[in-house]
PDB file of C-alpha atoms in Angstrom:
ATOM      1  CA  UNK A  77      -4.896   7.621 -12.374  1.00 76.00           C
ATOM      2  CA  UNK A  78      -1.401   6.134 -12.715  1.00 75.00           C
ATOM      3  CA  UNK A  79       0.459   9.140 -11.201  1.00 79.00           C
ATOM      4  CA  UNK A  80      -1.743   8.882  -8.109  1.00 82.00           C
ATOM      5  CA  UNK A  81      -0.955   5.227  -7.417  1.00 80.00           C
ATOM      6  CA  UNK A  82       1.895   4.170  -5.182  1.00 80.00           C
ATOM      7  CA  UNK A  83       3.798   0.962  -5.872  1.00 75.00           C
ATOM      8  CA  UNK A  84       1.953  -0.738  -3.006  1.00 76.00           C
ATOM      9  CA  UNK A  85      -1.512   0.441  -4.112  1.00 81.00           C
ATOM     10  CA  UNK A  86      -4.364  -2.023  -4.530  1.00 84.00           C
ATOM     11  CA  UNK A  87      -6.832  -1.494  -7.389  1.00 88.00           C
ATOM     12  CA  UNK A  88     -10.255  -3.139  -7.118  1.00 91.00           C
ATOM     13  CA  UNK A  89     -12.279  -3.419 -10.328  1.00 93.00           C
ATOM     14  CA  UNK A  90     -16.013  -3.217  -9.653  1.00 92.00           C
ATOM     15  CA  UNK A  91     -17.525  -2.693 -13.095  1.00 92.00           C
ATOM     16  CA  UNK A  92     -18.663  -4.298 -16.324  1.00 93.00           C
ATOM     17  CA  UNK A  93     -15.862  -5.227 -18.699  1.00 95.00           C
ATOM     18  CA  UNK A  94     -13.414  -6.072 -15.914  1.00 94.00           C
ATOM     19  CA  UNK A  95     -11.495  -8.567 -18.075  1.00 94.00           C
ATOM     20  CA  UNK A  96     -10.826  -5.887 -20.672  1.00 95.00           C
ATOM     21  CA  UNK A  97     -10.015  -3.218 -18.118  1.00 93.00           C
ATOM     22  CA  UNK A  98      -7.644  -5.503 -16.210  1.00 90.00           C
ATOM     23  CA  UNK A  99      -5.748  -6.221 -19.409  1.00 89.00           C
ATOM     24  CA  UNK A 100      -5.605  -2.514 -20.204  1.00 89.00           C
ATOM     25  CA  UNK A 101      -4.264  -1.687 -16.746  1.00 85.00           C
ATOM     26  CA  UNK A 102      -1.607  -4.395 -16.676  1.00 81.00           C
ATOM     27  CA  UNK A 103      -0.337  -3.585 -20.179  1.00 83.00           C
ATOM     28  CA  UNK A 104      -0.028   0.078 -19.161  1.00 80.00           C
ATOM     29  CA  UNK A 105       2.768  -0.890 -16.794  1.00 77.00           C
ATOM     30  CA  UNK A 106       0.875  -0.997 -13.487  1.00 77.00           C
ATOM     31  CA  UNK A 107       2.485  -3.561 -11.186  1.00 76.00           C
ATOM     32  CA  UNK A 108       0.444  -3.196  -7.997  1.00 77.00           C
ATOM     33  CA  UNK A 109      -2.175  -5.613  -6.692  1.00 82.00           C
ATOM     34  CA  UNK A 110      -5.177  -5.921  -9.006  1.00 86.00           C
ATOM     35  CA  UNK A 111      -8.394  -7.423  -7.641  1.00 92.00           C
ATOM     36  CA  UNK A 112     -11.862  -7.939  -9.038  1.00 93.00           C
ATOM     37  CA  UNK A 113     -15.154  -7.603  -7.203  1.00 94.00           C
ATOM     38  CA  UNK A 114     -18.434  -8.788  -8.696  1.00 91.00           C
ATOM     39  CA  UNK A 115     -21.694  -7.617  -7.158  1.00 87.00           C
ATOM     40  CA  UNK A 116     -25.356  -8.552  -7.514  1.00 82.00           C
ATOM     41  CA  UNK A 117     -26.612  -5.559  -5.541  1.00 81.00           C
ATOM     42  CA  UNK A 118     -29.130  -3.488  -7.466  1.00 77.00           C
ATOM     43  CA  UNK A 119     -28.534   0.249  -7.760  1.00 77.00           C
ATOM     44  CA  UNK A 120     -29.458   3.142  -9.990  1.00 75.00           C
ATOM     45  CA  UNK A 121     -28.674   6.831 -10.074  1.00 76.00           C
ATOM     46  CA  UNK A 122     -31.376   9.481  -9.976  1.00 77.00           C
ATOM     47  CA  UNK A 123     -31.256  12.152 -12.696  1.00 70.00           C
ATOM     48  CA  UNK A 124     -28.971  15.034 -11.772  1.00 66.00           C
ATOM     49  CA  UNK A 125     -30.552  17.748  -9.681  1.00 56.00           C
ATOM     50  CA  UNK A 126     -29.163  20.640  -7.704  1.00 51.00           C
ATOM     51  CA  UNK A 127     -26.664  19.379  -5.151  1.00 58.00           C
ATOM     52  CA  UNK A 128     -27.430  15.702  -5.886  1.00 62.00           C
ATOM     53  CA  UNK A 129     -24.939  14.714  -8.580  1.00 63.00           C
ATOM     54  CA  UNK A 130     -24.230  11.392  -6.858  1.00 70.00           C
ATOM     55  CA  UNK A 131     -27.709  10.450  -5.678  1.00 79.00           C
ATOM     56  CA  UNK A 132     -27.622   6.633  -5.902  1.00 82.00           C
ATOM     57  CA  UNK A 133     -30.546   4.416  -4.921  1.00 81.00           C
ATOM     58  CA  UNK A 134     -29.736   0.973  -3.468  1.00 81.00           C
ATOM     59  CA  UNK A 135     -32.604  -0.854  -5.155  1.00 74.00           C
ATOM     60  CA  UNK A 136     -31.908  -4.455  -4.222  1.00 75.00           C
ATOM     61  CA  UNK A 137     -29.730  -6.369  -1.776  1.00 80.00           C
ATOM     62  CA  UNK A 138     -27.353  -8.949  -3.215  1.00 81.00           C
ATOM     63  CA  UNK A 139     -23.828 -10.176  -2.631  1.00 86.00           C
ATOM     64  CA  UNK A 140     -20.223  -9.296  -3.448  1.00 92.00           C
ATOM     65  CA  UNK A 141     -17.412 -11.649  -4.454  1.00 94.00           C
ATOM     66  CA  UNK A 142     -13.779 -10.542  -4.264  1.00 94.00           C
ATOM     67  CA  UNK A 143     -10.711 -12.261  -5.620  1.00 92.00           C
ATOM     68  CA  UNK A 144      -7.339 -11.820  -7.272  1.00 88.00           C
ATOM     69  CA  UNK A 145      -7.261 -12.022 -11.045  1.00 77.00           C
ATOM     70  CA  UNK A 146      -5.782 -15.178 -12.519  1.00 55.00           C
ATOM     71  CA  UNK A 147      -2.832 -14.636 -14.841  1.00 50.00           C
ATOM     72  CA  UNK A 148      -2.773 -16.430 -18.190  1.00 46.00           C
ATOM     73  CA  UNK A 149      -0.003 -18.763 -16.969  1.00 48.00           C
ATOM     74  CA  UNK A 150      -2.052 -19.742 -13.925  1.00 48.00           C
ATOM     75  CA  UNK A 151       0.038 -17.816 -11.399  1.00 54.00           C
ATOM     76  CA  UNK A 152      -1.462 -15.693  -8.662  1.00 56.00           C
ATOM     77  CA  UNK A 153      -1.943 -12.126  -9.887  1.00 58.00           C
ATOM     78  CA  UNK A 154      -2.346 -10.309  -6.564  1.00 69.00           C
ATOM     79  CA  UNK A 155      -2.722 -10.585  -2.814  1.00 77.00           C
ATOM     80  CA  UNK A 156      -5.735  -9.489  -0.782  1.00 84.00           C
ATOM     81  CA  UNK A 157      -4.653  -7.077   1.936  1.00 82.00           C
ATOM     82  CA  UNK A 158      -6.487  -7.610   5.265  1.00 87.00           C
ATOM     83  CA  UNK A 159      -6.741  -3.822   5.558  1.00 87.00           C
ATOM     84  CA  UNK A 160      -8.987  -3.786   2.492  1.00 86.00           C
ATOM     85  CA  UNK A 161     -11.325  -6.284   4.131  1.00 89.00           C
ATOM     86  CA  UNK A 162     -11.445  -4.158   7.281  1.00 91.00           C
ATOM     87  CA  UNK A 163     -12.384  -1.091   5.234  1.00 88.00           C
ATOM     88  CA  UNK A 164     -15.111  -2.998   3.392  1.00 89.00           C
ATOM     89  CA  UNK A 165     -16.803  -4.590   6.404  1.00 88.00           C
ATOM     90  CA  UNK A 166     -18.694  -1.496   7.686  1.00 89.00           C
ATOM     91  CA  UNK A 167     -20.434  -1.082   4.311  1.00 87.00           C
ATOM     92  CA  UNK A 168     -22.891  -3.863   5.122  1.00 87.00           C
ATOM     93  CA  UNK A 169     -22.754  -5.052   1.506  1.00 89.00           C
ATOM     94  CA  UNK A 170     -21.350  -8.462   2.393  1.00 89.00           C
ATOM     95  CA  UNK A 171     -18.215  -9.980   0.914  1.00 92.00           C
ATOM     96  CA  UNK A 172     -17.221 -13.511  -0.087  1.00 93.00           C
ATOM     97  CA  UNK A 173     -13.571 -14.208  -0.869  1.00 93.00           C
ATOM     98  CA  UNK A 174     -12.840 -16.421  -3.861  1.00 92.00           C
ATOM     99  CA  UNK A 175      -9.713 -18.041  -5.217  1.00 89.00           C
ATOM    100  CA  UNK A 176      -8.196 -17.081  -8.555  1.00 87.00           C
ATOM    101  CA  UNK A 177      -9.969 -19.784 -10.555  1.00 89.00           C
ATOM    102  CA  UNK A 178     -13.373 -18.840  -9.146  1.00 93.00           C
ATOM    103  CA  UNK A 179     -12.693 -15.163  -9.831  1.00 92.00           C
ATOM    104  CA  UNK A 180     -11.675 -15.807 -13.429  1.00 91.00           C
ATOM    105  CA  UNK A 181     -14.722 -17.957 -14.106  1.00 95.00           C
ATOM    106  CA  UNK A 182     -17.064 -15.440 -12.493  1.00 94.00           C
ATOM    107  CA  UNK A 183     -15.703 -12.708 -14.781  1.00 95.00           C
ATOM    108  CA  UNK A 184     -16.240 -14.849 -17.884  1.00 96.00           C
ATOM    109  CA  UNK A 185     -19.802 -15.579 -16.757  1.00 96.00           C
ATOM    110  CA  UNK A 186     -20.386 -11.875 -16.189  1.00 95.00           C
ATOM    111  CA  UNK A 187     -18.920 -11.062 -19.604  1.00 97.00           C
ATOM    112  CA  UNK A 188     -21.320 -13.509 -21.263  1.00 97.00           C
ATOM    113  CA  UNK A 189     -24.348 -11.992 -19.528  1.00 96.00           C
ATOM    114  CA  UNK A 190     -23.264  -8.446 -20.373  1.00 96.00           C
ATOM    115  CA  UNK A 191     -22.313  -9.313 -23.964  1.00 98.00           C
ATOM    116  CA  UNK A 192     -25.776 -10.763 -24.617  1.00 98.00           C
ATOM    117  CA  UNK A 193     -28.198  -8.749 -22.503  1.00 97.00           C
ATOM    118  CA  UNK A 194     -26.658  -5.282 -22.685  1.00 96.00           C
ATOM    119  CA  UNK A 195     -26.525  -4.751 -26.463  1.00 97.00           C
ATOM    120  CA  UNK A 196     -29.814  -6.549 -27.101  1.00 97.00           C
ATOM    121  CA  UNK A 197     -31.766  -4.599 -24.482  1.00 96.00           C
ATOM    122  CA  UNK A 198     -30.189  -1.381 -25.761  1.00 95.00           C
ATOM    123  CA  UNK A 199     -31.016  -2.044 -29.418  1.00 94.00           C
ATOM    124  CA  UNK A 200     -34.473  -3.495 -28.798  1.00 94.00           C
ATOM    125  CA  UNK A 201     -35.168  -0.948 -26.056  1.00 93.00           C
ATOM    126  CA  UNK A 202     -36.506  -3.601 -23.740  1.00 95.00           C
ATOM    127  CA  UNK A 203     -35.979  -4.984 -20.250  1.00 94.00           C
ATOM    128  CA  UNK A 204     -33.609  -7.865 -19.528  1.00 94.00           C
ATOM    129  CA  UNK A 205     -36.414 -10.378 -19.171  1.00 95.00           C
ATOM    130  CA  UNK A 206     -37.679  -9.852 -22.712  1.00 97.00           C
ATOM    131  CA  UNK A 207     -34.450 -10.747 -24.520  1.00 97.00           C
ATOM    132  CA  UNK A 208     -34.659 -14.533 -24.288  1.00 98.00           C
ATOM    133  CA  UNK A 209     -38.403 -14.605 -24.946  1.00 97.00           C
ATOM    134  CA  UNK A 210     -37.555 -13.678 -28.547  1.00 96.00           C
ATOM    135  CA  UNK A 211     -36.368 -16.348 -30.956  1.00 96.00           C
ATOM    136  CA  UNK A 212     -33.674 -14.006 -32.271  1.00 96.00           C
ATOM    137  CA  UNK A 213     -32.535 -13.297 -28.720  1.00 97.00           C
ATOM    138  CA  UNK A 214     -32.102 -16.991 -27.940  1.00 97.00           C
ATOM    139  CA  UNK A 215     -30.272 -17.580 -31.218  1.00 97.00           C
ATOM    140  CA  UNK A 216     -27.905 -14.660 -30.659  1.00 97.00           C
ATOM    141  CA  UNK A 217     -27.281 -15.728 -27.049  1.00 98.00           C
ATOM    142  CA  UNK A 218     -26.289 -19.200 -28.249  1.00 98.00           C
ATOM    143  CA  UNK A 219     -23.882 -17.753 -30.824  1.00 98.00           C
ATOM    144  CA  UNK A 220     -22.301 -15.217 -28.470  1.00 98.00           C
ATOM    145  CA  UNK A 221     -21.793 -17.799 -25.716  1.00 98.00           C
ATOM    146  CA  UNK A 222     -20.347 -20.308 -28.165  1.00 98.00           C
ATOM    147  CA  UNK A 223     -17.774 -17.764 -29.306  1.00 98.00           C
ATOM    148  CA  UNK A 224     -16.906 -16.718 -25.754  1.00 98.00           C
ATOM    149  CA  UNK A 225     -16.450 -20.359 -24.749  1.00 98.00           C
ATOM    150  CA  UNK A 226     -13.934 -20.825 -27.573  1.00 98.00           C
ATOM    151  CA  UNK A 227     -12.194 -17.619 -26.542  1.00 98.00           C
ATOM    152  CA  UNK A 228     -11.981 -18.616 -22.878  1.00 97.00           C
ATOM    153  CA  UNK A 229     -10.529 -21.978 -23.914  1.00 97.00           C
ATOM    154  CA  UNK A 230      -7.866 -20.143 -25.906  1.00 96.00           C
ATOM    155  CA  UNK A 231      -6.806 -17.562 -23.329  1.00 92.00           C
ATOM    156  CA  UNK A 232      -8.054 -18.516 -19.856  1.00 90.00           C
ATOM    157  CA  UNK A 233      -6.555 -20.918 -17.335  1.00 85.00           C
ATOM    158  CA  UNK A 234     -10.092 -21.632 -16.123  1.00 88.00           C
ATOM    159  CA  UNK A 235     -12.241 -21.940 -19.283  1.00 95.00           C
ATOM    160  CA  UNK A 236     -16.003 -22.397 -19.243  1.00 97.00           C
ATOM    161  CA  UNK A 237     -18.236 -24.250 -21.698  1.00 98.00           C
ATOM    162  CA  UNK A 238     -20.840 -22.641 -23.934  1.00 98.00           C
ATOM    163  CA  UNK A 239     -23.550 -24.371 -21.889  1.00 98.00           C
ATOM    164  CA  UNK A 240     -22.229 -22.901 -18.626  1.00 98.00           C
ATOM    165  CA  UNK A 241     -22.071 -19.403 -20.096  1.00 98.00           C
ATOM    166  CA  UNK A 242     -25.491 -19.703 -21.729  1.00 98.00           C
ATOM    167  CA  UNK A 243     -27.024 -21.012 -18.513  1.00 97.00           C
ATOM    168  CA  UNK A 244     -25.733 -18.007 -16.602  1.00 96.00           C
ATOM    169  CA  UNK A 245     -27.154 -15.621 -19.203  1.00 96.00           C
ATOM    170  CA  UNK A 246     -30.561 -17.210 -18.678  1.00 96.00           C
ATOM    171  CA  UNK A 247     -30.257 -16.957 -14.909  1.00 94.00           C
ATOM    172  CA  UNK A 248     -29.327 -13.267 -15.115  1.00 93.00           C
ATOM    173  CA  UNK A 249     -32.192 -12.547 -17.497  1.00 94.00           C
ATOM    174  CA  UNK A 250     -34.638 -14.200 -15.091  1.00 92.00           C
ATOM    175  CA  UNK A 251     -33.215 -12.690 -11.900  1.00 88.00           C
ATOM    176  CA  UNK A 252     -33.136  -9.175 -13.376  1.00 88.00           C
ATOM    177  CA  UNK A 253     -36.151  -9.499 -15.652  1.00 91.00           C
ATOM    178  CA  UNK A 254     -37.693  -6.132 -14.770  1.00 89.00           C
ATOM    179  CA  UNK A 255     -34.443  -4.156 -14.928  1.00 88.00           C
ATOM    180  CA  UNK A 256     -32.965  -2.151 -17.784  1.00 89.00           C
ATOM    181  CA  UNK A 257     -29.303  -2.748 -18.597  1.00 92.00           C
ATOM    182  CA  UNK A 258     -26.593  -0.124 -18.213  1.00 91.00           C
ATOM    183  CA  UNK A 259     -26.130  -0.023 -21.993  1.00 94.00           C
ATOM    184  CA  UNK A 260     -29.833   0.640 -22.469  1.00 92.00           C
ATOM    185  CA  UNK A 261     -29.496   3.586 -20.074  1.00 89.00           C
ATOM    186  CA  UNK A 262     -26.410   4.843 -21.925  1.00 90.00           C
ATOM    187  CA  UNK A 263     -28.056   4.815 -25.344  1.00 89.00           C
ATOM    188  CA  UNK A 264     -31.234   6.449 -24.046  1.00 87.00           C
ATOM    189  CA  UNK A 265     -29.122   9.214 -22.476  1.00 85.00           C
ATOM    190  CA  UNK A 266     -26.918   9.552 -25.600  1.00 87.00           C
ATOM    191  CA  UNK A 267     -23.815   8.530 -23.657  1.00 88.00           C
ATOM    192  CA  UNK A 268     -20.949   6.446 -24.990  1.00 91.00           C
ATOM    193  CA  UNK A 269     -21.646   2.822 -24.150  1.00 95.00           C
ATOM    194  CA  UNK A 270     -19.392   0.127 -22.688  1.00 96.00           C
ATOM    195  CA  UNK A 271     -19.560  -2.000 -25.859  1.00 98.00           C
ATOM    196  CA  UNK A 272     -15.804  -1.691 -26.438  1.00 97.00           C
ATOM    197  CA  UNK A 273     -15.083  -3.351 -23.094  1.00 98.00           C
ATOM    198  CA  UNK A 274     -17.566  -6.183 -23.665  1.00 98.00           C
ATOM    199  CA  UNK A 275     -18.176  -7.529 -27.177  1.00 98.00           C
ATOM    200  CA  UNK A 276     -15.459  -5.250 -28.547  1.00 98.00           C
ATOM    201  CA  UNK A 277     -12.808  -6.665 -26.228  1.00 98.00           C
ATOM    202  CA  UNK A 278     -13.891 -10.202 -27.099  1.00 98.00           C
ATOM    203  CA  UNK A 279     -13.477  -9.409 -30.802  1.00 98.00           C
ATOM    204  CA  UNK A 280     -10.026  -7.876 -30.380  1.00 97.00           C
ATOM    205  CA  UNK A 281      -8.874 -10.790 -28.246  1.00 97.00           C
ATOM    206  CA  UNK A 282     -10.345 -13.339 -30.649  1.00 97.00           C
ATOM    207  CA  UNK A 283      -8.677 -11.700 -33.638  1.00 97.00           C
ATOM    208  CA  UNK A 284      -5.280 -11.883 -31.945  1.00 96.00           C
ATOM    209  CA  UNK A 285      -5.802 -15.569 -31.139  1.00 96.00           C
ATOM    210  CA  UNK A 286      -7.385 -16.631 -34.426  1.00 95.00           C
ATOM    211  CA  UNK A 287     -10.776 -17.405 -32.864  1.00 96.00           C
ATOM    212  CA  UNK A 288     -14.074 -16.709 -34.651  1.00 94.00           C
ATOM    213  CA  UNK A 289     -16.163 -13.962 -33.056  1.00 97.00           C
ATOM    214  CA  UNK A 290     -18.680 -13.008 -35.760  1.00 97.00           C
ATOM    215  CA  UNK A 291     -21.772 -12.611 -33.567  1.00 97.00           C
ATOM    216  CA  UNK A 292     -19.951 -10.441 -31.036  1.00 98.00           C
ATOM    217  CA  UNK A 293     -18.495  -8.361 -33.870  1.00 97.00           C
ATOM    218  CA  UNK A 294     -21.934  -7.797 -35.362  1.00 97.00           C
ATOM    219  CA  UNK A 295     -23.375  -6.661 -32.036  1.00 97.00           C
ATOM    220  CA  UNK A 296     -20.495  -4.240 -31.535  1.00 97.00           C
ATOM    221  CA  UNK A 297     -20.983  -2.888 -35.054  1.00 96.00           C
ATOM    222  CA  UNK A 298     -24.700  -2.257 -34.542  1.00 95.00           C
ATOM    223  CA  UNK A 299     -24.212  -0.456 -31.228  1.00 95.00           C
ATOM    224  CA  UNK A 300     -21.394   1.624 -32.743  1.00 94.00           C
ATOM    225  CA  UNK A 301     -23.690   2.551 -35.645  1.00 92.00           C
ATOM    226  CA  UNK A 302     -26.234   3.947 -33.189  1.00 91.00           C
ATOM    227  CA  UNK A 303     -23.526   5.850 -31.307  1.00 90.00           C
ATOM    228  CA  UNK A 304     -22.102   7.348 -34.518  1.00 87.00           C
ATOM    229  CA  UNK A 305     -25.567   8.444 -35.639  1.00 86.00           C
ATOM    230  CA  UNK A 306     -25.921  10.650 -32.586  1.00 76.00           C
ATOM    231  CA  UNK A 307     -28.538   8.216 -31.293  1.00 68.00           C
ATOM    232  CA  UNK A 308     -30.838   8.997 -34.219  1.00 74.00           C
ATOM    233  CA  UNK A 309     -34.176   7.154 -33.884  1.00 77.00           C
ATOM    234  CA  UNK A 310     -34.143   5.919 -37.489  1.00 73.00           C
ATOM    235  CA  UNK A 311     -30.605   4.563 -37.144  1.00 75.00           C
ATOM    236  CA  UNK A 312     -31.591   2.892 -33.875  1.00 80.00           C
ATOM    237  CA  UNK A 313     -34.596   1.197 -35.484  1.00 83.00           C
ATOM    238  CA  UNK A 314     -32.465   0.065 -38.428  1.00 86.00           C
ATOM    239  CA  UNK A 315     -29.830  -1.435 -36.124  1.00 84.00           C
ATOM    240  CA  UNK A 316     -32.512  -3.262 -34.147  1.00 85.00           C
ATOM    241  CA  UNK A 317     -33.975  -4.708 -37.348  1.00 87.00           C
ATOM    242  CA  UNK A 318     -30.562  -5.982 -38.445  1.00 88.00           C
ATOM    243  CA  UNK A 319     -30.299  -8.082 -35.285  1.00 89.00           C
ATOM    244  CA  UNK A 320     -32.430 -10.655 -37.095  1.00 86.00           C
ATOM    245  CA  UNK A 321     -29.441 -11.475 -39.336  1.00 87.00           C
ATOM    246  CA  UNK A 322     -27.141 -12.524 -36.463  1.00 90.00           C
ATOM    247  CA  UNK A 323     -26.571 -16.156 -35.600  1.00 77.00           C
TER     248      UNK A 323
END
């Protein structure tokens, strides 16, 4: 994408793993405005059929939050161009502007929810709402959120506590109880998952900062094992069984 971006371009990240992707983009040399948008709208894509490669179903109305990413030194990372807001308004999706601290904290909350619910639903092959009904799920959620809280304290200007992260994971599990995660869908379809931008990014960041990230590392390892197996059913069952050893 870099050759297609002008110096005055604005990039809006609207995806899981935005913290990892933002770091990847900025270290690649991109110096334009970088924004993050978090959405709670529900959507899913129908299986490909003739002439309908991008057939997306808007399954639930939610909200969108847009803000500039907060640099590690606390400085403003980007500006929000009024033209972007004008382009967004006709979508009817709604948009709430947030300051840099709110944006940073929202991304850490989202990372916690994704780092717990996505790999566990994918490995257990269950819906979001089932994860925290299992004793192992609650134990792993506590461990993952504890590690992410330590990591945010080490590298974020707006750190969050383990309790805040864990509370958000519970809220997401309840609010999306009947939904399947994106990682579940990826593993079922034998696609490469986003694990490297979630738990994997947390592990790489933690290693560089000397922070423990054992639970996140174990989850990444188990998902990678399933991917390397070619999504073999036996390997999947084995990885799911080994979740009991985490935390």
